[in-house]
Every structure is written in structure tokens, then in C-alpha cells.
XYZ file of C-alpha atoms in Angstrom:
619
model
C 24.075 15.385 35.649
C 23.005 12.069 35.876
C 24.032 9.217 38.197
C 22.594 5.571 38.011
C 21.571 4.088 41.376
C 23.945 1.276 40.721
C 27.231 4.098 40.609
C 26.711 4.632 44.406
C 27.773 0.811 45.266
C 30.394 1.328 42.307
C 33.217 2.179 44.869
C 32.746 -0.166 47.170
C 32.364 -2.995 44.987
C 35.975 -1.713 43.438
C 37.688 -1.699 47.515
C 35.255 -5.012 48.866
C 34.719 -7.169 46.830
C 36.737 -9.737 44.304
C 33.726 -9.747 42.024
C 33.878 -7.419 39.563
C 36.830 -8.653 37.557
C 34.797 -9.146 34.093
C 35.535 -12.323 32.021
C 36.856 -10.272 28.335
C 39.684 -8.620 30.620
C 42.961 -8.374 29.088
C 45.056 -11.410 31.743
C 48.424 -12.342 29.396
C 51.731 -11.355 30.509
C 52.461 -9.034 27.893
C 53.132 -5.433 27.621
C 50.783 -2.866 25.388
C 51.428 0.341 24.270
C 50.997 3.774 22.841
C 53.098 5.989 20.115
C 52.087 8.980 18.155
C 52.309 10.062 14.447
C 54.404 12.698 13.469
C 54.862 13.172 9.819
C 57.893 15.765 9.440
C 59.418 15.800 12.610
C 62.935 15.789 10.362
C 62.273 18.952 9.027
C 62.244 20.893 12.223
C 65.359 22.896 13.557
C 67.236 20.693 15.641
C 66.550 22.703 18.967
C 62.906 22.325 18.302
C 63.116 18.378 17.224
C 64.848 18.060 20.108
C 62.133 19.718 22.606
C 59.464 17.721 20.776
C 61.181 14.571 20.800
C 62.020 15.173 24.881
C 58.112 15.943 25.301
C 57.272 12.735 23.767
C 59.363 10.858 25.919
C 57.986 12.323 28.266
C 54.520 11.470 27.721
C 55.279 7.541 27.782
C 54.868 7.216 24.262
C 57.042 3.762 22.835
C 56.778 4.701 19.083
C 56.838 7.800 16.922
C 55.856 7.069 13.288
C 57.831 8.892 10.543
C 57.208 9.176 7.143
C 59.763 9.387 4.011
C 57.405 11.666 1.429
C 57.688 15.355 -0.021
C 55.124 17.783 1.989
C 54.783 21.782 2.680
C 58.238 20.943 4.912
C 60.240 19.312 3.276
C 61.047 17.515 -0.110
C 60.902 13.320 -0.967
C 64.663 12.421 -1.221
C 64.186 10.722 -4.336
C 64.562 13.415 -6.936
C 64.238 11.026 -10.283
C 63.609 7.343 -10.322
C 66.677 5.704 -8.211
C 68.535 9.682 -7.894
C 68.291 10.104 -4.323
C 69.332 13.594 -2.345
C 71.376 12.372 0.674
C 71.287 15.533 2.293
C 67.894 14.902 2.611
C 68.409 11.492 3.744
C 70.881 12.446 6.483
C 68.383 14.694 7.778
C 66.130 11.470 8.814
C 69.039 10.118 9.913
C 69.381 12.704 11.968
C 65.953 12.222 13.484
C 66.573 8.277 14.071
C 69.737 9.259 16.060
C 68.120 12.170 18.229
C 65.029 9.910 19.022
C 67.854 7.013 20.241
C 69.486 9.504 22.248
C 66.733 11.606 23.828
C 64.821 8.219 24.357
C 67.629 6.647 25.603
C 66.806 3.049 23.894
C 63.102 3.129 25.512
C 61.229 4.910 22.543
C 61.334 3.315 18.539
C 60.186 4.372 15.287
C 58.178 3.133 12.365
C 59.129 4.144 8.588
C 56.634 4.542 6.428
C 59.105 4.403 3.518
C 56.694 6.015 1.149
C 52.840 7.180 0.911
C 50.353 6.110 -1.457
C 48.846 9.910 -1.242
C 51.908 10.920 -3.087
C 50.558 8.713 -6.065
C 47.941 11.773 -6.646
C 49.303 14.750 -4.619
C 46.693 14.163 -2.266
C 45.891 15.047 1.410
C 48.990 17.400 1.383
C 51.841 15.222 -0.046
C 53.220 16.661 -3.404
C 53.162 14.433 -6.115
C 56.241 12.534 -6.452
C 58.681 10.882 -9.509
C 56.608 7.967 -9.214
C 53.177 10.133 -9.016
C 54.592 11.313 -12.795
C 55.942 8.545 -13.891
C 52.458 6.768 -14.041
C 50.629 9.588 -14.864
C 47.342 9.179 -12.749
C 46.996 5.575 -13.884
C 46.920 5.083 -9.777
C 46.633 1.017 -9.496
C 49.244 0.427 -12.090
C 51.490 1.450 -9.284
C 50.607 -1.751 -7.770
C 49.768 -4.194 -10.878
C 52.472 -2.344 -13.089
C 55.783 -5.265 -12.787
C 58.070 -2.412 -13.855
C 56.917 0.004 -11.442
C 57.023 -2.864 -8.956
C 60.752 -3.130 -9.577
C 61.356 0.572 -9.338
C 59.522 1.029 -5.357
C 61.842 -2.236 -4.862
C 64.916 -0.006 -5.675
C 63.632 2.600 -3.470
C 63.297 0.838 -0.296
C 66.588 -1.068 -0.957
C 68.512 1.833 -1.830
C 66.923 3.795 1.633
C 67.575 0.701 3.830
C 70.826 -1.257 2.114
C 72.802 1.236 0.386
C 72.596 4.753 1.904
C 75.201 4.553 5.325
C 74.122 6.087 7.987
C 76.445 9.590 9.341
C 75.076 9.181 12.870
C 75.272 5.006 13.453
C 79.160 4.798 12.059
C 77.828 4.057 8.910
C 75.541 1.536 9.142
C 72.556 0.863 7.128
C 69.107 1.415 8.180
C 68.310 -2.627 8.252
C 70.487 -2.788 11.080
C 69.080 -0.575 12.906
C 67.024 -2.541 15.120
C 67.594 -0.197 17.921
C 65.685 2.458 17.238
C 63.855 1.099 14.418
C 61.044 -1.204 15.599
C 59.258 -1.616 11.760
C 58.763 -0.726 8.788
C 54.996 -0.285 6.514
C 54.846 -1.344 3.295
C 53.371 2.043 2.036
C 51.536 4.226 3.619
C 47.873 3.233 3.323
C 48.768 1.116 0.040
C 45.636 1.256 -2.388
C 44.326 4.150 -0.178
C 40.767 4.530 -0.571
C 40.212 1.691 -2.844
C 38.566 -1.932 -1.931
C 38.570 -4.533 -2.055
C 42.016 -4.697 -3.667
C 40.947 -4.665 -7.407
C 44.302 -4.884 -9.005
C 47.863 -6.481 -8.441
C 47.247 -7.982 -5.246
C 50.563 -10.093 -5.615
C 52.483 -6.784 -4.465
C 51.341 -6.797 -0.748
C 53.482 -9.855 -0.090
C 56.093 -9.482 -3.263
C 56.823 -5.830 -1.072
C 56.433 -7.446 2.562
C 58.823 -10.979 1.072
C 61.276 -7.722 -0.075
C 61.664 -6.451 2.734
C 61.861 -9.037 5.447
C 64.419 -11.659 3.406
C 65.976 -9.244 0.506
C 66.552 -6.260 2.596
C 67.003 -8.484 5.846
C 64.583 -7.144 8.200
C 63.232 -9.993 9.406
C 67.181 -11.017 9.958
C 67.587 -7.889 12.243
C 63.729 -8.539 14.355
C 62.548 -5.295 13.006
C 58.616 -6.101 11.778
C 57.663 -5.813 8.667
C 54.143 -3.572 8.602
C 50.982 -3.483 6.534
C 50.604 -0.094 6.509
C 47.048 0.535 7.020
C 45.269 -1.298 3.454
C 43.033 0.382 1.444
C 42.820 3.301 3.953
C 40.842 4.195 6.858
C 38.848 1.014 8.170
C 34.914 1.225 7.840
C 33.427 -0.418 11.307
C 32.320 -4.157 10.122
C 34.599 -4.454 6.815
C 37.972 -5.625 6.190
C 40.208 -3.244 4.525
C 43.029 -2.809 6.678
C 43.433 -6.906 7.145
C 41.934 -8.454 3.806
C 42.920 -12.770 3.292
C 45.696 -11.698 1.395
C 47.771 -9.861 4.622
C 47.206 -13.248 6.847
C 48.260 -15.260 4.307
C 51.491 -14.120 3.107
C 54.577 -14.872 5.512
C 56.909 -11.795 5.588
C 53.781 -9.651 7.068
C 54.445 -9.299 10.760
C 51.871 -6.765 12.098
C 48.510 -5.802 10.674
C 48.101 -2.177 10.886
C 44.938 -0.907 11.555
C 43.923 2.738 10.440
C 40.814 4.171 11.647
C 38.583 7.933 12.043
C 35.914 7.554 14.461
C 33.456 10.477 16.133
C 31.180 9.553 19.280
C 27.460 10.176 18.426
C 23.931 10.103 20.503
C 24.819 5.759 20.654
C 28.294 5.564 20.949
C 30.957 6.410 22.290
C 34.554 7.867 20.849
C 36.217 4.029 21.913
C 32.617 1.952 21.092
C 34.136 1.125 17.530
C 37.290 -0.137 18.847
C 36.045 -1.976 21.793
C 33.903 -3.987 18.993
C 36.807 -4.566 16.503
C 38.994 -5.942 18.923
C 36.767 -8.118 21.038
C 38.470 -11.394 22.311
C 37.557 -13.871 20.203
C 36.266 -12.682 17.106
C 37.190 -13.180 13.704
C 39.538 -10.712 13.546
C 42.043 -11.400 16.975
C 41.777 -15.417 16.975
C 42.747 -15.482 13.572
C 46.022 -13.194 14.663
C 46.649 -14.510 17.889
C 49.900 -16.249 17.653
C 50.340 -15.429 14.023
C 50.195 -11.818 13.251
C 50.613 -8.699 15.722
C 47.502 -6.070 15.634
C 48.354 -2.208 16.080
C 46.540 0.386 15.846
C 48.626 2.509 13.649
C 46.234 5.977 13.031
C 43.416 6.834 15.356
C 42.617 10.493 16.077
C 40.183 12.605 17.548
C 37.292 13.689 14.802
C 35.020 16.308 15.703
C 31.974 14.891 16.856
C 27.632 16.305 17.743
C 29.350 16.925 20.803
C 31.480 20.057 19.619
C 35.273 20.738 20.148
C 35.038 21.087 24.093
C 34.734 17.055 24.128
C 38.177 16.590 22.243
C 40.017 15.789 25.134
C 36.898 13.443 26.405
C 37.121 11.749 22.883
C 40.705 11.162 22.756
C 41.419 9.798 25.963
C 38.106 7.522 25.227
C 39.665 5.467 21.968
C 42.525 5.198 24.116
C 40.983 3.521 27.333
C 39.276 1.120 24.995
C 42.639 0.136 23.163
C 44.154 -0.073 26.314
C 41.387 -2.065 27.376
C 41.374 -4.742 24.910
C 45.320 -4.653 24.844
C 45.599 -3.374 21.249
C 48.945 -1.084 21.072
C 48.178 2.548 18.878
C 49.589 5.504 18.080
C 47.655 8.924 17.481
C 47.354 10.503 14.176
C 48.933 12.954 14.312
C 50.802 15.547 17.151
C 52.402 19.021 15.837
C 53.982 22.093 17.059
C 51.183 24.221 15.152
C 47.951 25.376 16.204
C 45.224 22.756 16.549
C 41.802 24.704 16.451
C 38.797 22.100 15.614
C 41.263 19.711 13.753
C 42.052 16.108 15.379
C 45.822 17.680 15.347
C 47.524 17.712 18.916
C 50.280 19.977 19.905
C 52.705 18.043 22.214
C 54.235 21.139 23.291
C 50.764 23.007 24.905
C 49.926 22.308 28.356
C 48.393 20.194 29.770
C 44.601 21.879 30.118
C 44.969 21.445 26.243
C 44.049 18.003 24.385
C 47.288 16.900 25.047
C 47.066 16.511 28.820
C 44.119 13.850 27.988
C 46.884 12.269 25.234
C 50.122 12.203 27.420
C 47.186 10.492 30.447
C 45.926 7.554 28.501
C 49.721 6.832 26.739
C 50.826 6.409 30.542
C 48.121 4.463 30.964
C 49.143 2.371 27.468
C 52.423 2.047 29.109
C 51.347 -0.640 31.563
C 48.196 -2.012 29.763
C 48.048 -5.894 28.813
C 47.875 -7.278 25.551
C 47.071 -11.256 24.597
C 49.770 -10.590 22.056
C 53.587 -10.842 22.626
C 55.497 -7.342 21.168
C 58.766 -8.645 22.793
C 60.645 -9.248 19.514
C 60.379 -6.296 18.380
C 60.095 -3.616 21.575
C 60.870 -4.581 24.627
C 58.994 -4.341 28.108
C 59.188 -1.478 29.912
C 60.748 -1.313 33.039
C 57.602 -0.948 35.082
C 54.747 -3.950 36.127
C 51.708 -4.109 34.126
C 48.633 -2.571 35.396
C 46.561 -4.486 37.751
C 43.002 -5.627 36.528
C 40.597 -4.009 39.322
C 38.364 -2.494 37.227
C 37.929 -0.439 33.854
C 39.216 3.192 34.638
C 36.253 5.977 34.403
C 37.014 8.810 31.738
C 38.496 11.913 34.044
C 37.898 13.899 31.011
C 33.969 14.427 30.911
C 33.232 18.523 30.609
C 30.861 19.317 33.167
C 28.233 20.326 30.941
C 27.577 16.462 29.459
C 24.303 15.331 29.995
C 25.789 12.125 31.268
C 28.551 11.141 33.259
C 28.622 7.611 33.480
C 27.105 4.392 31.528
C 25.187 5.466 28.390
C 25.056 3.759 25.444
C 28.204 3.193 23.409
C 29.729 3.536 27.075
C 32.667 1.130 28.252
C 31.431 -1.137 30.989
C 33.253 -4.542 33.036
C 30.664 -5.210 34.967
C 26.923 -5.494 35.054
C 26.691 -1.846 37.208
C 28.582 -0.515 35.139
C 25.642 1.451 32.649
C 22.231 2.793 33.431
C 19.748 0.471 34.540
C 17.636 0.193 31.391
C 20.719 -0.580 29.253
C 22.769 -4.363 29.665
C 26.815 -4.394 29.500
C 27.182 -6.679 27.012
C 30.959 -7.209 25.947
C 32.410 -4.174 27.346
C 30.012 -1.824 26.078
C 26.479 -0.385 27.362
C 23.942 -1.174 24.881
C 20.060 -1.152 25.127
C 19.032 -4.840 24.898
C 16.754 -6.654 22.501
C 13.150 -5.979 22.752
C 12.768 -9.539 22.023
C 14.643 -10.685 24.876
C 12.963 -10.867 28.367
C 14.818 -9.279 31.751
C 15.045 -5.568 31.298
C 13.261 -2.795 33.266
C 9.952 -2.844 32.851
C 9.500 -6.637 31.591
C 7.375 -9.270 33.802
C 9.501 -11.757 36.014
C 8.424 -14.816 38.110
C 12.328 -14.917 39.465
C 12.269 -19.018 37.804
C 11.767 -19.057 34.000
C 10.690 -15.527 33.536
C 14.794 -13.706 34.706
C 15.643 -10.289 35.088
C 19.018 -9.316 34.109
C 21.764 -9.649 36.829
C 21.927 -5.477 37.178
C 18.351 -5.901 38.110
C 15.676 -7.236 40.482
C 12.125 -8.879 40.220
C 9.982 -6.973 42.442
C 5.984 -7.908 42.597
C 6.505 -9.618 38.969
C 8.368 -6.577 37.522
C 12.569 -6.097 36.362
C 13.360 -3.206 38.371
C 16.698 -1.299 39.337
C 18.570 -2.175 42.099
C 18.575 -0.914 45.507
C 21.062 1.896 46.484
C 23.606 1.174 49.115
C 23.742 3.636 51.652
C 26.810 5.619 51.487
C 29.202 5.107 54.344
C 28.533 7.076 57.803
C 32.500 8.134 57.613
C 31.403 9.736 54.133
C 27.883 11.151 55.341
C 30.046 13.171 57.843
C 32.342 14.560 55.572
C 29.458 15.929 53.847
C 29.888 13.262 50.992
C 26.637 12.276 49.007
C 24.922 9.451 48.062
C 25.693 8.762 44.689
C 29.086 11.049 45.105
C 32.015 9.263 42.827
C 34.561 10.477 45.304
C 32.565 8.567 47.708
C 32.293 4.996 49.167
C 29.552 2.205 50.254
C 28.456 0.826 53.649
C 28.374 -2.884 53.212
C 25.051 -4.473 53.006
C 22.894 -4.951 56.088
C 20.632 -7.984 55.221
C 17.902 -7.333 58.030
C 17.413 -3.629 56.971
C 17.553 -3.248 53.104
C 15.287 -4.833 50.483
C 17.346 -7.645 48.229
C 19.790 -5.899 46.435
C 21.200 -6.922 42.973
C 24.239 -9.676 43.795
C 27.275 -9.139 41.069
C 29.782 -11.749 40.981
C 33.376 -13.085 39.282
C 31.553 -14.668 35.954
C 35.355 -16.285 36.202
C 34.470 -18.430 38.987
C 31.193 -19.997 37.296
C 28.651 -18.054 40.225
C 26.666 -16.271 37.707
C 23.234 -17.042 37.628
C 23.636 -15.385 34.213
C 21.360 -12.550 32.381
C 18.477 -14.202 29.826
C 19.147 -14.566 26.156
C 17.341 -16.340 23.100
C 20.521 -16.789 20.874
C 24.445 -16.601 21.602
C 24.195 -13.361 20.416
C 22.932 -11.781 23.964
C 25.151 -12.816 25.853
C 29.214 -11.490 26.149
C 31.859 -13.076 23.902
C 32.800 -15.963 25.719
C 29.238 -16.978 26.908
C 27.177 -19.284 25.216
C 22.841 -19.397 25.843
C 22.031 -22.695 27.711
C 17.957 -23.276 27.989
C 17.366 -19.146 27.748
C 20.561 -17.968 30.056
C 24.040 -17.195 29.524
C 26.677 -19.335 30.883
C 30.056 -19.695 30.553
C 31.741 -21.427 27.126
C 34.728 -23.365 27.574
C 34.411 -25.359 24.218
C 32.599 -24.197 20.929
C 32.949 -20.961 21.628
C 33.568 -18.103 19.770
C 37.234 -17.728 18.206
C 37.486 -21.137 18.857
C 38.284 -23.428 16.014
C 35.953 -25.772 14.344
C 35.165 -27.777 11.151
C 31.320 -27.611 11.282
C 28.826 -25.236 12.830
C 27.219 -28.309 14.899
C 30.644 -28.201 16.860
C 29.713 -24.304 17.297
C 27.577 -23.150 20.411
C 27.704 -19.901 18.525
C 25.916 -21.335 15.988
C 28.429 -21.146 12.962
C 31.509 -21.908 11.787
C 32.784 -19.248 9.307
C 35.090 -19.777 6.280
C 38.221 -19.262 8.447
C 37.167 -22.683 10.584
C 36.660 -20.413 13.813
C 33.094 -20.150 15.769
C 30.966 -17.328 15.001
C 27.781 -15.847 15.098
C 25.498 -16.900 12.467
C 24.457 -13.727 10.249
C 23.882 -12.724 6.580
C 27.287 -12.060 5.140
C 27.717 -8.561 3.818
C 27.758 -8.195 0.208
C 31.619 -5.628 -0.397
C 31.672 -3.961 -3.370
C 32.714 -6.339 -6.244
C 36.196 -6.146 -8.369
C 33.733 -5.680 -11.433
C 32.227 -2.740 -10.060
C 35.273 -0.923 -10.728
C 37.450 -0.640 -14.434
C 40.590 -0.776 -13.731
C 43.735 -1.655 -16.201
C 44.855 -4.653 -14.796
C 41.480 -5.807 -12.945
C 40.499 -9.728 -12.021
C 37.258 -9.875 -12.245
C 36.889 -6.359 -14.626
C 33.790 -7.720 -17.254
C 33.873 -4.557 -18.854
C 37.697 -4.283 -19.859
C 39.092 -7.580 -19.756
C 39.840 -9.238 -22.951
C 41.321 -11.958 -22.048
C 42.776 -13.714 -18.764
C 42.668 -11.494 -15.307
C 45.836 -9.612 -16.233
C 44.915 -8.283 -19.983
C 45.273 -4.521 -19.198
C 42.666 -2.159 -20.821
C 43.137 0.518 -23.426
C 42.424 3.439 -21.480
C 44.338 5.016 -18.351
C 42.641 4.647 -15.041
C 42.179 7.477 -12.680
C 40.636 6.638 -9.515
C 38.487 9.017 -7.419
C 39.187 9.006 -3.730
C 36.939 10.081 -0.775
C 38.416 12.814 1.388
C 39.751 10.678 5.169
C 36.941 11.881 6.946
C 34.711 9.797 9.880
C 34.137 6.707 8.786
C 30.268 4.870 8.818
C 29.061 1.417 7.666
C 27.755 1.308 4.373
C 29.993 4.752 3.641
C 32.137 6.057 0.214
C 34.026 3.608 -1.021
C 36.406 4.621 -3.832
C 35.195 4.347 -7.632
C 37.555 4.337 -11.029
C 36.589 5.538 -13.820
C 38.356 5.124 -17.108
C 39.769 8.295 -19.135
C 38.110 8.913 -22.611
């Protein structure tokens, strides 16, 4: 088991000192949170919905997601294009008044009113009167103006015209009690991007629903739905141009399958998404909410026994960059190596690392304001001491405590050859000078801060000694559970000196390029200091104004890199595709001859560079 020199002053630093809060810490006033996914909860007997609806209650989840779709438990309640089953219908109704009830107001849903998977009877939704009415000709679901029309009847028949039996008769629009949004779709153009086809319907559905069917009226959000499918680490599917530039979208949701692996962590690919300042949150920030609306557990090098580990891991770094979620997906069934959770198992099972980082969601931060459409809970927000260590390590892991892909606030807060460079442990640039091993003169040649130049060298720090009151409770050095004298200056060798980067007393670590140092740092003359202007996230109109070095397309500061090449709208055929050289004729909406059926990847853990979905057209 291994324990860096620098975890023994970890404690101590934690109770005396001021100086660890790290600068990318979550400080707004808002409330995060945490939900979970669960398909078919209508379809269970209402003593069992009832006991599974209490035990997510109970585990401080704010949001169940539901789905309207036909599966193994149940059928879709429209039986033939605009013929709806209202037994079926009251069922959900059923759910939305249990979940008000048991929840007592505290705990909301989101409807996803449909699934694209039931376009192909895929991942176990039966293909539905839509699936056959377009007979595998899966983007002219979305380019098709006719079948447009007909998914417009659907979600204003569901949410205008069927009356509820449990809310005196009310329609689901109103609802704004227990309804807190509704997606789009579920994953619309699942699998495929960029969107090759139709691209008018994201906002033509999202416009629908917020002003036709009132919505927006009633403050329940209008959702994205997670686009084009799982999200690939560094691409854009779930939050293309398109979703921040159309009005009616309120949230983005993000959908995303990630496994730890010998660099990273379970919560490394989320930690990087949602950095402060990137791209990705200054372009929402006070325009569009961000939720993670899927994230799950996927079985990783490590083997099954790290599920809870891995769970509570994406978790703690949602929490920690204040991005709401909800896990995909709980159950009452058996789990074995699947990312499934059963919420009714105790708490030794996965679900006792689930139900501990949703209470943790409960109080965590967020830089975005969820107000309108779920309110605070009753309880303060969590302070901002430090980043909480995962409680869920097996025994057996080879290490405990700051490897790479770990989560890290501070500079002690990895292993001594690796830097903590926005919230995560990473091994630093070879080109760079300051880690162990590298020469230092302690003037132009630095070591970083979690290190110390000793006779011309970067070494690790000295240990503190543990406290006396520890050493005779048979507590040892390096112990977690334990505690650190403070400093005695005429008996110790120079030990490294962290501080509040906040409060501008950072010598800072060295760097060649904005790119070494954390997100809101900027490299001045070969160290990092502090940005307050030019900095990335921040707006600009040139890259001279940047001292990130660029200014993207979007007019925000970024790093300078070579822009990634997505796949193409010509690399696919599709019938009504801009950009389609092979099959257009004429003008980008000139369908082709021949039907298109598109061939999906299975949902599986997602890499850079990975599947991406190909059509091919029918002979």
C-alpha cells in the first residue's frame, strides 16, 4: 500500500492551516445535485414502486428519470400513430403521483417522452409505430417533415390532452411539481455524428415544447436529451452549435460511459469536461444549465471488486466541479458485472457507495443556478475545506492515494513525481523543468511547489512528524486517521510551503506555455501566476488579448492546439444529407433514391478516436 511522504502533513494542513483551499473550487451560492435513472419504474406492483421510490428518497437523490417507451415490462402507450392506450398512460401517472407523495415535494422527475433506440428495436426497447412506420430509414425520423409532425402529436397529446386521474385532472404541462423537465428524445440521433441530417428538428422539437405545449410557461426545462449518444472525451456530441443556439433548449444533457484504466481514474474524464473555464462551461454559464444525465459504472482492468470505488469516483468529481447527474441506471434485479445498481441491496453492495456520494451531491456547489426549476434543499451547502478522499478503495489496490488520473486540490495532494494540475494528478512534461529528479538553482532553474531543491536537485518534501498525542496512541507516521505536529523551524530541514493560490502567495510551479499551469493561471517569464484578465473562458476578439494564447471561434480564450478533424457529413449517405456528394442531386435537402439504414455501435466505454456510427445505403 503506498503512501506519499506529502499524505502524512495531509491532515494537518486540512485542521491548521487556511491554505489549501485550491483556486478551480466550486464558491457560487448554488445548490448541485444527484438523481438516478430508472427506466420502468411504472411497471412495478405498486407495493414494490412504492419501496423503491421510499429507498430513493432516502438516498438524497433530487431526480428520478423516467422513460415513456415499450420494453420487456411494459408496452409504449401509443399503439398506432396518434391511438394512445390510457391505461397505460395512467400507469405513469401513477408513478408521477407516488414519487410527489413519497418525496413529499423534495424529489422531481425527468420524461424522456420517447427513445431514439425504439427507432431500431435496439438496446432492449421494442420497435415502436414510428420504428415501422419508417421502416429502418433511421434519420428520416428527424429530416422526414411528416414524421416531424407526427412525434409533435405525440408529445402534445402526452402533455396537453391526456388529464391526469391522480392531479384532478390536470395535464402533464402543469405539472411543475413533480415534473422538473422534459428531453427531447432520448439520445436523439443516437450513435450518429455529427448530426448529418435534419438538424432543424432539435430546436423545431425544443420551440414545441417550451411555447406550444407551454413548458417554459410552467418553469419546467426543456432537455437535450443526451445528442448523438454517449459523449467521446474531447468531442462534442452531446452539446453540438446547434443546442446553444436555439432558445427553447434549457439544459444540455450530457451522456457519458467511462472505465478507470492504469492513467486515470473512474471521475478523470469528468473532472476534464467540466473544468471552469473551458469551452464548454463559459459558453453555458448564464445561458444554458449542464447535467449530467447518464453516467454509470463500466467494468474496468480493475475487475468488479472496484465498482463501488468507481462509482462513488465519477460522483466526487461531479460533485466537485458542481455539475448535477444522475446514474444510469438502478433496478430491483440482480446486478452481477453490469453497471446496474439495485437500490434495494444493502449497503456493503454498490449501492452504499451510490446512496454516499448522492448525499454528498445534496450539498455540493454548482456556478450554475437550478433554482427555477428545483429548488434548494433545506440543508447549507457543503463547506470548501478540502476535496473528500474516496472511502471506497478495496484494500488490495496498489495505491491508495494520488496516482495519475487521481483528483487532487492541492499541490500534496498526488505522489511526488506527478504535479496536480487542474484537479487531477498527472505526470508533467518532460520538457518542462521542476520535477523530481531535474537540476534546480532555487532562482531561474524552480522546482515545483510539492517539491524542494536540495544540493541542485527537485526532491520530495520532508515528512512532518506525526503528532506525540498520535505516536502514543500507537498511530503511524503516514497513518490517514492520523494528524501532524506543526513545523519546528530549528529542527527539520526546509519543508515544502503550500499556500491559498487565492491570496496571490504562490511562488508558482514552472511552465513553458499556459498549458502547464491550472485553468485560471497564466505562464509569466517561465512560472505560473494568477490570470485575472485574458484568461481562459474569458471572452475576447483576438488571440493577442489571450494570455492563453488563442481565441477560439466562440470569442472565448483558449489554448492554442490543432483542431480535431470530426468525421465529415459526406462521409456518411444519408437521404436527406447537407453536405452528402455522393447522393445529393440537387440543393442540401434532395433526398436519395435508396432507404438509409444506419449501423450503430453497441453503448459501451467510450475512447477518443472510438466507433462512430456509419450509414450505408440499401441496394
Amino acid at each position: 500500500m503506498y503512501f506519499p511522504k506529502a499524505l502524512t502533513c495531509l491532515i494537518s494542513l486540512l485542521y491548521l492551516s487556511t491554505s489549501v483551499l485550491a483556486s478551480l473550487r466550486i464558491t457560487a451560492d448554488h445548490h448541485s445535485f444527484g438523481g438516478v435513472n430508472y427506466p420502468s419504474l411504472q411497471y412495478l406492483e405498486p407495493t414494490q414502486r412504492d419501496e423503491v421510490i421510499q429507498a430513493i428518497v432516502n438516498s438524497n437523490a433530487r431526480v428520478i428519470r423516467l422513460f415513456i417507451r415499450g420494453d420487456k415490462y411494459g408496452p409504449d402507450p401509443e399503439t398506432g400513430l396518434g391511438i394512445f392506450n390510457h391505461n397505460t398512460l395512467d400507469q405513469f401517472d401513477d408513478i408521477l403521483a407516488a414519487i410527489y407523495r413519497i418525496g413529499k415535494g423534495t424529489v422531481k422527475v425527468i420524461i424522456a417522452p420517447h427513445d431514439a433506440h425504439a427507432l431500431r428495436g435496439s438496446n432492449d426497447v421494442l420497435c415502436d409505430v414510428y420504428c415501422e412506420h419508417i421502416n429502418e430509414a433511421f434519420l428520416d425520423f428527424y429530416s422526414n417533415l411528416e414524421n416531424r409532425k407526427l412525434y409533435k402529436d405525440r408529445l402534445t397529446h402526452l402533455f396537453t390532452k391526456y388529464r391526469s386521474k391522480n392531479f384532478n385532472g390536470a395535464t402533464w404541462n402543469t405539472l411543475k411539481d413533480v415534473i422538473m423537465g422534459v428531453d427531447l428524445q432520448n439520445e436523439p440521433w443516437s450513435g450518429v455524428w455529427p448530426i448529418v441530417a435534419g438538424e432543424a428538428w432539435l430546436c423545431d422539437i425544443a420551440t414545441h415544447l417550451k411555447e406550444t405545449i407551454g413548458l417554459g410557461a410552467n418553469n419546467i426545462a426543456v432537455i437535450t436529451g443526451g445528442l448523438s449518444g454517449p459523449q467521446m472525451p474531447g468531442g462534442t456530441q452531446n452539446f453540438p452549435d446547434s443546442a446553444f443556439e436555439c432558445d427553447a433548449i434549457d439544459v444540455i444533457a450530457i451522456h457519458g460511459y467511462y472505465a478507470a484504466s492504469a492513467e486515470t481514474s473512474a471521475g478523470t474524464n469528468w473532472a476534464n469536461m467540466f473544468l471552469p473555464g473551458n469551452t464548454l462551461t463559459s459558453r453555458a454559464l448564464g445561458k444554458k444549465l449542464l447535467l449530467v444525465e447518464e453516467m454509470s459504472y463500466i467494468k474496468s482492468v480493475n475487475g468488479i471488486h472496484y465498482k463501488k470505488a468507481e462509482v462513488w469516483d465519477q460522483g466526487n468529481a461531479l460533485n466537485y466541479r458542481g455539475i448535477p447527474w444522475l446514474y444510469s441506471k438502478v433496478t430491483t434485479e440482480g446486478e452481477g458485472t453490469s453497471s446496474n445498481i439495485n437500490i434495494l441491496f444493502a449497503s456493503r453492495f454498490a449501492i452504499g457507495a451510490l446512496k454516499d456520494v448522492l448525499t454528498r451531491a445534496f450539498a455540493s456547489r454548482s456556478n450554475f443556478d437550478w433554482s427555477r426549476f428545483l429548488a434548494a434543499p433545506k440543508v447549507g451547502l457543503s463547506n470548501l475545506t478540502h476535496l473528500a478522499l474516496n472511502p471506497f478503495i478495496p484494500n488490495q489496490s496498489p495505491c491508495t492515494f494520488g496516482c495519475p488520473g487521481w483528483l487532487c486540490d492541492a499541490a500534496d495532494g498526488c505522489e511526488p513525481d506527478l504535479v496536480c494540475r487542474n484537479s487531477v494528478c498527472q505526470k508533467p512534461d518532460e520538457k518542462t523543468l521542476g520535477f523530481v529528479g531535474k537540476e534546480c538553482d532555487g532562482h531561474r532553474k524552480l522546482c515545483h511547489e510539492n517539491l524542494q531543491c536540495i544540493g541542485g536537485v527537485c526532491e520530495e518534501c520532508t515528512a512532518r512528524e506525526t503528532r506525540e498525542e498520535d505516536k502514543e496512541l500507537g498511530i503511524k507516521a503516514g497513518s490517514i486517521s492520523g494528524t501532524c505536529s506543526v513545523d519546528d523551524p530549528f529542527r527539520m530541514r526546509p519543508i515544502c510551503q503550500y499556500c491559498d493560490k487565492s491570496a496571490k502567495e504562490c511562488r508558482g510551479n514552472p511552465c513553458l506555455s499556459a498549458q502547464h499551469c491550472d485553468a485560471d493561471e497564466y505562464c509569466d517569464w517561465g512560472v505560473c501566476k494568477t490570470c485575472t484578465s485574458g484568461c481562459l473562458g474569458m471572452s475576447c476578439k483576438s488571440s493577442s488579448k489571450c494570455k492563453t494564447g488563442y481565441c477560439n471561434v466562440f470569442g472565448k480564450c483558449d489554448y492554442p492546439k490543432k483542431p480535431k478533424r470530426p468525421m465529415r457529413p459526406e462521409d456518411y449517405t444519408g437521404r436527406r444529407g447537407p453536405g452528402s456528394r455522393g447522393g445529393l442531386k440537387q440543393g442540401p435537402s434532395r433526398p436519395m433514391d435508396n432507404v438509409v439504414r444506419v449501423n450503430i455501435p453497441k453503448e459501451g466505454v467510450i475512447e477518443t478516436g472510438g466507433p462512430v456510427a456509419t450509414a450505408t445505403g440499401a441496394k
